JSON list of C-alpha atoms in Angstrom, two decimals:
[
{"chain": "A", "resi": 1, "resn": "MET", "atom": "CA", "xyz": [11.23, -19.57, -60.25]},
{"chain": "A", "resi": 2, "resn": "ASP", "atom": "CA", "xyz": [7.65, -20.85, -60.47]},
{"chain": "A", "resi": 3, "resn": "LEU", "atom": "CA", "xyz": [7.46, -20.87, -56.68]},
{"chain": "A", "resi": 4, "resn": "VAL", "atom": "CA", "xyz": [8.69, -17.27, -56.45]},
{"chain": "A", "resi": 5, "resn": "LYS", "atom": "CA", "xyz": [6.21, -16.24, -59.13]},
{"chain": "A", "resi": 6, "resn": "ARG", "atom": "CA", "xyz": [3.35, -17.90, -57.28]},
{"chain": "A", "resi": 7, "resn": "ILE", "atom": "CA", "xyz": [4.34, -16.21, -54.01]},
{"chain": "A", "resi": 8, "resn": "LEU", "atom": "CA", "xyz": [4.45, -12.82, -55.73]},
{"chain": "A", "resi": 9, "resn": "GLU", "atom": "CA", "xyz": [1.06, -13.45, -57.29]},
{"chain": "A", "resi": 10, "resn": "LEU", "atom": "CA", "xyz": [-0.31, -14.44, -53.90]},
{"chain": "A", "resi": 11, "resn": "LEU", "atom": "CA", "xyz": [1.06, -11.30, -52.25]},
{"chain": "A", "resi": 12, "resn": "ASN", "atom": "CA", "xyz": [-0.36, -9.22, -55.07]},
{"chain": "A", "resi": 13, "resn": "ASN", "atom": "CA", "xyz": [-3.84, -10.45, -54.17]},
{"chain": "A", "resi": 14, "resn": "SER", "atom": "CA", "xyz": [-5.84, -7.66, -52.48]},
{"chain": "A", "resi": 15, "resn": "SER", "atom": "CA", "xyz": [-7.45, -9.98, -49.93]},
{"chain": "A", "resi": 16, "resn": "VAL", "atom": "CA", "xyz": [-4.10, -11.40, -48.87]},
{"chain": "A", "resi": 17, "resn": "ALA", "atom": "CA", "xyz": [-2.62, -7.91, -48.68]},
{"chain": "A", "resi": 18, "resn": "ALA", "atom": "CA", "xyz": [-5.52, -6.78, -46.48]},
{"chain": "A", "resi": 19, "resn": "PHE", "atom": "CA", "xyz": [-5.05, -9.80, -44.23]},
{"chain": "A", "resi": 20, "resn": "LEU", "atom": "CA", "xyz": [-1.29, -9.19, -43.88]},
{"chain": "A", "resi": 21, "resn": "GLY", "atom": "CA", "xyz": [-1.93, -5.52, -43.11]},
{"chain": "A", "resi": 22, "resn": "ALA", "atom": "CA", "xyz": [-4.45, -6.39, -40.42]},
{"chain": "A", "resi": 23, "resn": "PHE", "atom": "CA", "xyz": [-2.14, -9.04, -38.98]},
{"chain": "A", "resi": 24, "resn": "CYS", "atom": "CA", "xyz": [0.78, -6.60, -38.79]},
{"chain": "A", "resi": 25, "resn": "ALA", "atom": "CA", "xyz": [-1.46, -4.03, -37.09]},
{"chain": "A", "resi": 26, "resn": "PHE", "atom": "CA", "xyz": [-2.55, -6.72, -34.61]},
{"chain": "A", "resi": 27, "resn": "LEU", "atom": "CA", "xyz": [1.08, -7.61, -33.83]},
{"chain": "A", "resi": 28, "resn": "LEU", "atom": "CA", "xyz": [1.88, -3.94, -33.28]},
{"chain": "A", "resi": 29, "resn": "VAL", "atom": "CA", "xyz": [-1.00, -3.60, -30.83]},
{"chain": "A", "resi": 30, "resn": "VAL", "atom": "CA", "xyz": [0.08, -6.74, -28.96]},
{"chain": "A", "resi": 31, "resn": "LEU", "atom": "CA", "xyz": [3.69, -5.58, -28.72]},
{"chain": "A", "resi": 32, "resn": "THR", "atom": "CA", "xyz": [2.66, -2.07, -27.63]},
{"chain": "A", "resi": 33, "resn": "ASP", "atom": "CA", "xyz": [0.32, -3.50, -24.99]},
{"chain": "A", "resi": 34, "resn": "ALA", "atom": "CA", "xyz": [3.04, -5.83, -23.73]},
{"chain": "A", "resi": 35, "resn": "ARG", "atom": "CA", "xyz": [5.48, -2.91, -23.36]},
{"chain": "A", "resi": 36, "resn": "ARG", "atom": "CA", "xyz": [2.82, -0.83, -21.60]},
{"chain": "A", "resi": 37, "resn": "LYS", "atom": "CA", "xyz": [2.00, -3.62, -19.16]},
{"chain": "A", "resi": 38, "resn": "GLY", "atom": "CA", "xyz": [5.71, -4.17, -18.57]},
{"chain": "A", "resi": 39, "resn": "ARG", "atom": "CA", "xyz": [6.05, -0.53, -17.57]},
{"chain": "A", "resi": 40, "resn": "ARG", "atom": "CA", "xyz": [2.95, -0.82, -15.36]},
{"chain": "A", "resi": 41, "resn": "ARG", "atom": "CA", "xyz": [4.40, -3.88, -13.62]},
{"chain": "A", "resi": 42, "resn": "GLN", "atom": "CA", "xyz": [7.64, -2.03, -12.98]},
{"chain": "A", "resi": 43, "resn": "ALA", "atom": "CA", "xyz": [5.78, 1.04, -11.68]},
{"chain": "A", "resi": 44, "resn": "PHE", "atom": "CA", "xyz": [3.68, -1.16, -9.38]},
{"chain": "A", "resi": 45, "resn": "GLN", "atom": "CA", "xyz": [6.73, -2.91, -7.97]},
{"chain": "A", "resi": 46, "resn": "LEU", "atom": "CA", "xyz": [8.59, 0.35, -7.33]},
{"chain": "A", "resi": 47, "resn": "LEU", "atom": "CA", "xyz": [5.56, 1.95, -5.69]},
{"chain": "A", "resi": 48, "resn": "LEU", "atom": "CA", "xyz": [4.96, -1.10, -3.49]},
{"chain": "A", "resi": 49, "resn": "VAL", "atom": "CA", "xyz": [8.62, -1.17, -2.39]},
{"chain": "A", "resi": 50, "resn": "ASP", "atom": "CA", "xyz": [8.39, 2.53, -1.48]},
{"chain": "A", "resi": 51, "resn": "ALA", "atom": "CA", "xyz": [5.10, 2.02, 0.38]},
{"chain": "A", "resi": 52, "resn": "VAL", "atom": "CA", "xyz": [6.49, -0.84, 2.49]},
{"chain": "A", "resi": 53, "resn": "GLY", "atom": "CA", "xyz": [9.58, 1.27, 3.21]},
{"chain": "A", "resi": 54, "resn": "GLN", "atom": "CA", "xyz": [7.29, 4.12, 4.19]},
{"chain": "A", "resi": 55, "resn": "ALA", "atom": "CA", "xyz": [6.04, 2.06, 7.13]},
{"chain": "A", "resi": 56, "resn": "ALA", "atom": "CA", "xyz": [9.56, 1.91, 8.56]},
{"chain": "A", "resi": 57, "resn": "ARG", "atom": "CA", "xyz": [10.07, 5.64, 7.92]},
{"chain": "A", "resi": 58, "resn": "THR", "atom": "CA", "xyz": [6.78, 6.64, 9.57]},
{"chain": "A", "resi": 59, "resn": "ARG", "atom": "CA", "xyz": [7.09, 4.52, 12.72]},
{"chain": "A", "resi": 60, "resn": "PRO", "atom": "CA", "xyz": [9.79, 6.69, 14.42]},
{"chain": "A", "resi": 61, "resn": "ALA", "atom": "CA", "xyz": [7.57, 9.76, 14.04]},
{"chain": "A", "resi": 62, "resn": "VAL", "atom": "CA", "xyz": [4.66, 7.92, 15.65]},
{"chain": "A", "resi": 63, "resn": "LEU", "atom": "CA", "xyz": [6.86, 6.70, 18.52]},
{"chain": "A", "resi": 64, "resn": "LYS", "atom": "CA", "xyz": [8.22, 10.22, 19.05]},
{"chain": "A", "resi": 65, "resn": "ILE", "atom": "CA", "xyz": [4.70, 11.63, 19.43]},
{"chain": "A", "resi": 66, "resn": "GLN", "atom": "CA", "xyz": [3.90, 8.79, 21.85]},
{"chain": "A", "resi": 67, "resn": "ASP", "atom": "CA", "xyz": [7.06, 9.40, 23.88]},
{"chain": "A", "resi": 68, "resn": "LEU", "atom": "CA", "xyz": [6.51, 13.17, 24.14]},
{"chain": "A", "resi": 69, "resn": "LEU", "atom": "CA", "xyz": [2.94, 12.63, 25.26]},
{"chain": "A", "resi": 70, "resn": "LYS", "atom": "CA", "xyz": [3.96, 10.09, 27.91]},
{"chain": "A", "resi": 71, "resn": "SER", "atom": "CA", "xyz": [7.08, 11.76, 29.27]},
{"chain": "A", "resi": 72, "resn": "LYS", "atom": "CA", "xyz": [6.41, 15.50, 28.87]},
{"chain": "A", "resi": 73, "resn": "ASP", "atom": "CA", "xyz": [2.64, 15.64, 28.37]},
{"chain": "A", "resi": 74, "resn": "THR", "atom": "CA", "xyz": [3.35, 17.51, 25.13]},
{"chain": "A", "resi": 75, "resn": "ILE", "atom": "CA", "xyz": [1.61, 17.21, 21.80]},
{"chain": "A", "resi": 76, "resn": "GLN", "atom": "CA", "xyz": [2.62, 18.63, 18.44]},
{"chain": "A", "resi": 77, "resn": "PRO", "atom": "CA", "xyz": [0.13, 17.82, 15.68]},
{"chain": "A", "resi": 78, "resn": "GLY", "atom": "CA", "xyz": [1.40, 17.30, 12.17]},
{"chain": "A", "resi": 79, "resn": "ALA", "atom": "CA", "xyz": [0.50, 15.61, 8.90]},
{"chain": "A", "resi": 80, "resn": "VAL", "atom": "CA", "xyz": [1.87, 12.15, 8.06]},
{"chain": "A", "resi": 81, "resn": "ARG", "atom": "CA", "xyz": [2.22, 10.94, 4.50]},
{"chain": "A", "resi": 82, "resn": "LYS", "atom": "CA", "xyz": [-0.48, 8.44, 3.54]},
{"chain": "A", "resi": 83, "resn": "PHE", "atom": "CA", "xyz": [0.11, 5.07, 1.92]},
{"chain": "A", "resi": 84, "resn": "PRO", "atom": "CA", "xyz": [-0.64, 5.18, -1.84]},
{"chain": "A", "resi": 85, "resn": "VAL", "atom": "CA", "xyz": [-3.45, 2.61, -1.67]},
{"chain": "A", "resi": 86, "resn": "PRO", "atom": "CA", "xyz": [-5.60, 4.07, -4.53]},
{"chain": "A", "resi": 87, "resn": "GLU", "atom": "CA", "xyz": [-2.59, 4.22, -6.88]},
{"chain": "A", "resi": 88, "resn": "LEU", "atom": "CA", "xyz": [-1.49, 0.68, -6.04]},
{"chain": "A", "resi": 89, "resn": "THR", "atom": "CA", "xyz": [-5.03, -0.64, -6.45]},
{"chain": "A", "resi": 90, "resn": "ALA", "atom": "CA", "xyz": [-5.42, 1.01, -9.86]},
{"chain": "A", "resi": 91, "resn": "LEU", "atom": "CA", "xyz": [-2.09, -0.37, -11.12]},
{"chain": "A", "resi": 92, "resn": "LYS", "atom": "CA", "xyz": [-2.88, -3.81, -9.72]},
{"chain": "A", "resi": 93, "resn": "LEU", "atom": "CA", "xyz": [-6.13, -3.94, -11.72]},
{"chain": "A", "resi": 94, "resn": "GLU", "atom": "CA", "xyz": [-4.29, -2.97, -14.92]},
{"chain": "A", "resi": 95, "resn": "ILE", "atom": "CA", "xyz": [-1.85, -5.87, -14.61]},
{"chain": "A", "resi": 96, "resn": "TYR", "atom": "CA", "xyz": [-4.14, -8.30, -12.77]},
{"chain": "A", "resi": 97, "resn": "GLU", "atom": "CA", "xyz": [-3.31, -11.25, -15.04]},
{"chain": "A", "resi": 98, "resn": "ALA", "atom": "CA", "xyz": [0.38, -10.95, -14.11]},
{"chain": "A", "resi": 99, "resn": "PHE", "atom": "CA", "xyz": [-0.32, -12.20, -10.56]},
{"chain": "A", "resi": 100, "resn": "SER", "atom": "CA", "xyz": [-1.01, -15.69, -9.28]},
{"chain": "A", "resi": 101, "resn": "ALA", "atom": "CA", "xyz": [-4.06, -16.34, -7.08]},
{"chain": "A", "resi": 102, "resn": "PRO", "atom": "CA", "xyz": [-1.96, -16.58, -3.86]},
{"chain": "A", "resi": 103, "resn": "GLN", "atom": "CA", "xyz": [-0.14, -13.39, -4.84]},
{"chain": "A", "resi": 104, "resn": "ILE", "atom": "CA", "xyz": [-3.43, -11.53, -5.33]},
{"chain": "A", "resi": 105, "resn": "SER", "atom": "CA", "xyz": [-4.61, -12.67, -1.90]},
{"chain": "A", "resi": 106, "resn": "ALA", "atom": "CA", "xyz": [-1.32, -11.55, -0.36]},
{"chain": "A", "resi": 107, "resn": "LEU", "atom": "CA", "xyz": [-1.56, -8.15, -2.03]},
{"chain": "A", "resi": 108, "resn": "GLU", "atom": "CA", "xyz": [-5.12, -7.70, -0.78]},
{"chain": "A", "resi": 109, "resn": "SER", "atom": "CA", "xyz": [-3.93, -8.33, 2.78]},
{"chain": "A", "resi": 110, "resn": "LEU", "atom": "CA", "xyz": [-1.09, -5.84, 2.42]},
{"chain": "A", "resi": 111, "resn": "LEU", "atom": "CA", "xyz": [-3.29, -3.14, 0.86]},
{"chain": "A", "resi": 112, "resn": "PHE", "atom": "CA", "xyz": [-5.93, -3.70, 3.54]},
{"chain": "A", "resi": 113, "resn": "LEU", "atom": "CA", "xyz": [-3.35, -3.06, 6.26]},
{"chain": "A", "resi": 114, "resn": "MET", "atom": "CA", "xyz": [-2.12, 0.05, 4.47]},
{"chain": "A", "resi": 115, "resn": "GLN", "atom": "CA", "xyz": [-5.65, 1.45, 4.21]},
{"chain": "A", "resi": 116, "resn": "ALA", "atom": "CA", "xyz": [-6.28, 0.64, 7.87]},
{"chain": "A", "resi": 117, "resn": "ALA", "atom": "CA", "xyz": [-3.05, 2.48, 8.74]},
{"chain": "A", "resi": 118, "resn": "ASN", "atom": "CA", "xyz": [-4.20, 5.49, 6.69]},
{"chain": "A", "resi": 119, "resn": "ASP", "atom": "CA", "xyz": [-7.50, 5.56, 8.59]},
{"chain": "A", "resi": 120, "resn": "MET", "atom": "CA", "xyz": [-5.71, 5.23, 11.92]},
{"chain": "A", "resi": 121, "resn": "LEU", "atom": "CA", "xyz": [-3.22, 7.99, 11.12]},
{"chain": "A", "resi": 122, "resn": "ASP", "atom": "CA", "xyz": [-6.11, 10.26, 10.10]},
{"chain": "A", "resi": 123, "resn": "MET", "atom": "CA", "xyz": [-7.79, 9.57, 13.42]},
{"chain": "A", "resi": 124, "resn": "ILE", "atom": "CA", "xyz": [-4.54, 10.28, 15.29]},
{"chain": "A", "resi": 125, "resn": "ALA", "atom": "CA", "xyz": [-4.19, 13.60, 13.44]},
{"chain": "A", "resi": 126, "resn": "ARG", "atom": "CA", "xyz": [-7.73, 14.65, 14.43]},
{"chain": "A", "resi": 127, "resn": "THR", "atom": "CA", "xyz": [-7.27, 13.61, 18.08]},
{"chain": "A", "resi": 128, "resn": "SER", "atom": "CA", "xyz": [-3.87, 15.34, 18.22]},
{"chain": "A", "resi": 129, "resn": "GLU", "atom": "CA", "xyz": [-5.35, 18.58, 16.92]},
{"chain": "A", "resi": 130, "resn": "GLY", "atom": "CA", "xyz": [-8.17, 18.39, 19.47]},
{"chain": "A", "resi": 131, "resn": "LEU", "atom": "CA", "xyz": [-5.78, 17.75, 22.35]},
{"chain": "A", "resi": 132, "resn": "TYR", "atom": "CA", "xyz": [-3.45, 20.50, 21.12]},
{"chain": "A", "resi": 133, "resn": "GLU", "atom": "CA", "xyz": [-6.32, 22.99, 21.22]},
{"chain": "A", "resi": 134, "resn": "VAL", "atom": "CA", "xyz": [-7.21, 21.87, 24.75]},
{"chain": "A", "resi": 135, "resn": "TYR", "atom": "CA", "xyz": [-3.60, 22.34, 25.88]},
{"chain": "A", "resi": 136, "resn": "LEU", "atom": "CA", "xyz": [-3.42, 25.79, 24.26]},
{"chain": "A", "resi": 137, "resn": "GLU", "atom": "CA", "xyz": [-6.50, 26.86, 26.17]},
{"chain": "A", "resi": 138, "resn": "LYS", "atom": "CA", "xyz": [-5.09, 25.23, 29.33]},
{"chain": "A", "resi": 139, "resn": "ASP", "atom": "CA", "xyz": [-8.39, 23.44, 29.77]},
{"chain": "A", "resi": 140, "resn": "ILE", "atom": "CA", "xyz": [-6.91, 20.46, 31.61]},
{"chain": "A", "resi": 141, "resn": "GLY", "atom": "CA", "xyz": [-9.62, 18.20, 32.93]},
{"chain": "A", "resi": 142, "resn": "PRO", "atom": "CA", "xyz": [-11.60, 15.01, 32.24]},
{"chain": "A", "resi": 143, "resn": "ASN", "atom": "CA", "xyz": [-11.91, 15.82, 28.52]},
{"chain": "A", "resi": 144, "resn": "SER", "atom": "CA", "xyz": [-8.17, 16.29, 28.04]},
{"chain": "A", "resi": 145, "resn": "LEU", "atom": "CA", "xyz": [-7.41, 13.09, 29.97]},
{"chain": "A", "resi": 146, "resn": "LYS", "atom": "CA", "xyz": [-9.88, 11.19, 27.81]},
{"chain": "A", "resi": 147, "resn": "LEU", "atom": "CA", "xyz": [-8.31, 12.55, 24.62]},
{"chain": "A", "resi": 148, "resn": "LYS", "atom": "CA", "xyz": [-4.81, 11.73, 25.90]},
{"chain": "A", "resi": 149, "resn": "LYS", "atom": "CA", "xyz": [-5.75, 8.13, 26.72]},
{"chain": "A", "resi": 150, "resn": "LYS", "atom": "CA", "xyz": [-7.38, 7.68, 23.32]},
{"chain": "A", "resi": 151, "resn": "LEU", "atom": "CA", "xyz": [-4.35, 9.14, 21.57]},
{"chain": "A", "resi": 152, "resn": "LEU", "atom": "CA", "xyz": [-1.93, 6.86, 23.43]},
{"chain": "A", "resi": 153, "resn": "VAL", "atom": "CA", "xyz": [-3.98, 3.80, 22.47]},
{"chain": "A", "resi": 154, "resn": "ASP", "atom": "CA", "xyz": [-4.21, 4.93, 18.84]},
{"chain": "A", "resi": 155, "resn": "LEU", "atom": "CA", "xyz": [-0.49, 5.70, 18.64]},
{"chain": "A", "resi": 156, "resn": "HIS", "atom": "CA", "xyz": [0.39, 2.27, 19.94]},
{"chain": "A", "resi": 157, "resn": "GLY", "atom": "CA", "xyz": [-2.03, 0.70, 17.47]},
{"chain": "A", "resi": 158, "resn": "ALA", "atom": "CA", "xyz": [-0.51, 2.70, 14.61]},
{"chain": "A", "resi": 159, "resn": "ALA", "atom": "CA", "xyz": [3.04, 1.65, 15.56]},
{"chain": "A", "resi": 160, "resn": "SER", "atom": "CA", "xyz": [1.93, -2.00, 15.61]},
{"chain": "A", "resi": 161, "resn": "GLN", "atom": "CA", "xyz": [0.15, -1.59, 12.29]},
{"chain": "A", "resi": 162, "resn": "LEU", "atom": "CA", "xyz": [3.27, -0.10, 10.70]},
{"chain": "A", "resi": 163, "resn": "ASP", "atom": "CA", "xyz": [5.29, -3.04, 12.03]},
{"chain": "A", "resi": 164, "resn": "ASN", "atom": "CA", "xyz": [2.76, -5.42, 10.49]},
{"chain": "A", "resi": 165, "resn": "ILE", "atom": "CA", "xyz": [3.03, -3.72, 7.11]},
{"chain": "A", "resi": 166, "resn": "GLY", "atom": "CA", "xyz": [6.81, -4.03, 7.21]},
{"chain": "A", "resi": 167, "resn": "HIS", "atom": "CA", "xyz": [6.60, -7.69, 8.20]},
{"chain": "A", "resi": 168, "resn": "LEU", "atom": "CA", "xyz": [4.04, -8.64, 5.55]},
{"chain": "A", "resi": 169, "resn": "GLY", "atom": "CA", "xyz": [5.96, -6.60, 2.98]},
{"chain": "A", "resi": 170, "resn": "GLU", "atom": "CA", "xyz": [9.07, -8.68, 3.66]},
{"chain": "A", "resi": 171, "resn": "LEU", "atom": "CA", "xyz": [7.06, -11.88, 3.30]},
{"chain": "A", "resi": 172, "resn": "TYR", "atom": "CA", "xyz": [5.53, -10.66, 0.03]},
{"chain": "A", "resi": 173, "resn": "PHE", "atom": "CA", "xyz": [8.87, -9.78, -1.56]},
{"chain": "A", "resi": 174, "resn": "ALA", "atom": "CA", "xyz": [10.25, -13.15, -0.41]},
{"chain": "A", "resi": 175, "resn": "GLY", "atom": "CA", "xyz": [7.35, -14.88, -2.18]},
{"chain": "A", "resi": 176, "resn": "SER", "atom": "CA", "xyz": [6.02, -16.32, 1.11]},
{"chain": "A", "resi": 177, "resn": "PHE", "atom": "CA", "xyz": [2.37, -15.92, 0.13]},
{"chain": "A", "resi": 178, "resn": "GLN", "atom": "CA", "xyz": [1.18, -18.95, 2.09]},
{"chain": "A", "resi": 179, "resn": "GLU", "atom": "CA", "xyz": [2.78, -17.60, 5.27]},
{"chain": "A", "resi": 180, "resn": "MET", "atom": "CA", "xyz": [1.00, -14.30, 4.65]},
{"chain": "A", "resi": 181, "resn": "ALA", "atom": "CA", "xyz": [-2.31, -16.14, 4.30]},
{"chain": "A", "resi": 182, "resn": "GLU", "atom": "CA", "xyz": [-1.76, -17.87, 7.65]},
{"chain": "A", "resi": 183, "resn": "TRP", "atom": "CA", "xyz": [-0.68, -14.68, 9.45]},
{"chain": "A", "resi": 184, "resn": "ARG", "atom": "CA", "xyz": [-3.13, -13.21, 11.96]},
{"chain": "A", "resi": 185, "resn": "TYR", "atom": "CA", "xyz": [-2.99, -9.79, 13.64]},
{"chain": "A", "resi": 186, "resn": "THR", "atom": "CA", "xyz": [-3.67, -9.83, 17.39]},
{"chain": "A", "resi": 187, "resn": "PRO", "atom": "CA", "xyz": [-4.30, -6.27, 18.64]},
{"chain": "A", "resi": 188, "resn": "VAL", "atom": "CA", "xyz": [-3.07, -5.21, 22.07]},
{"chain": "A", "resi": 189, "resn": "LYS", "atom": "CA", "xyz": [-5.82, -4.16, 24.47]},
{"chain": "A", "resi": 190, "resn": "GLY", "atom": "CA", "xyz": [-6.03, -0.48, 25.34]},
{"chain": "A", "resi": 191, "resn": "GLU", "atom": "CA", "xyz": [-5.82, -1.21, 29.07]},
{"chain": "A", "resi": 192, "resn": "GLU", "atom": "CA", "xyz": [-2.45, -2.92, 28.60]},
{"chain": "A", "resi": 193, "resn": "ILE", "atom": "CA", "xyz": [-1.11, 0.10, 26.72]},
{"chain": "A", "resi": 194, "resn": "LEU", "atom": "CA", "xyz": [-2.26, 2.58, 29.33]},
{"chain": "A", "resi": 195, "resn": "ALA", "atom": "CA", "xyz": [-0.81, 0.39, 32.08]},
{"chain": "A", "resi": 196, "resn": "GLY", "atom": "CA", "xyz": [2.59, 0.71, 30.41]},
{"chain": "A", "resi": 197, "resn": "ARG", "atom": "CA", "xyz": [2.90, -2.89, 29.29]},
{"chain": "A", "resi": 198, "resn": "ASP", "atom": "CA", "xyz": [3.43, -1.97, 25.64]},
{"chain": "A", "resi": 199, "resn": "ALA", "atom": "CA", "xyz": [6.80, -2.78, 24.08]}
]
């Protein structure tokens, strides 16, 4: 009984009560932050899975444009969905402590390739529109041939880049971060593409 009485007296102390209130508030903040970061981690993972899958979904469209240009000398410009690099980067920074150092390095490589693919697809869209205008005006000449060659090289490069994103994405989800660190991209020369030696 004396022990219970002492505990009650202790709890009745204003300083102790203030401390317990602050401690409970601190626990609530920690738990809320943990739930929020858990949701952020899940959102990041889902977005990354979709982005890697996007590479496989975009590649057939790129190859179709390449095939039409080669076989029928036809071009049809159109927008291609970009990789969500800004969104992934923002989420990554919010949950940075959840990743290991090798994982961070692997993510940087993957996001770099996605941004490079975005830039390349933008360039393809601009070149396609320029060539489309030339074809509409039936202004076939050195300028159109130059644009066509550039577009074929860029399309091949984009297809390779999309393959690379898919490959590195598989390595990332398998946890093969060291293999990602050792991976090197060797671009195909434009002359080889135009000579028809591309796969």
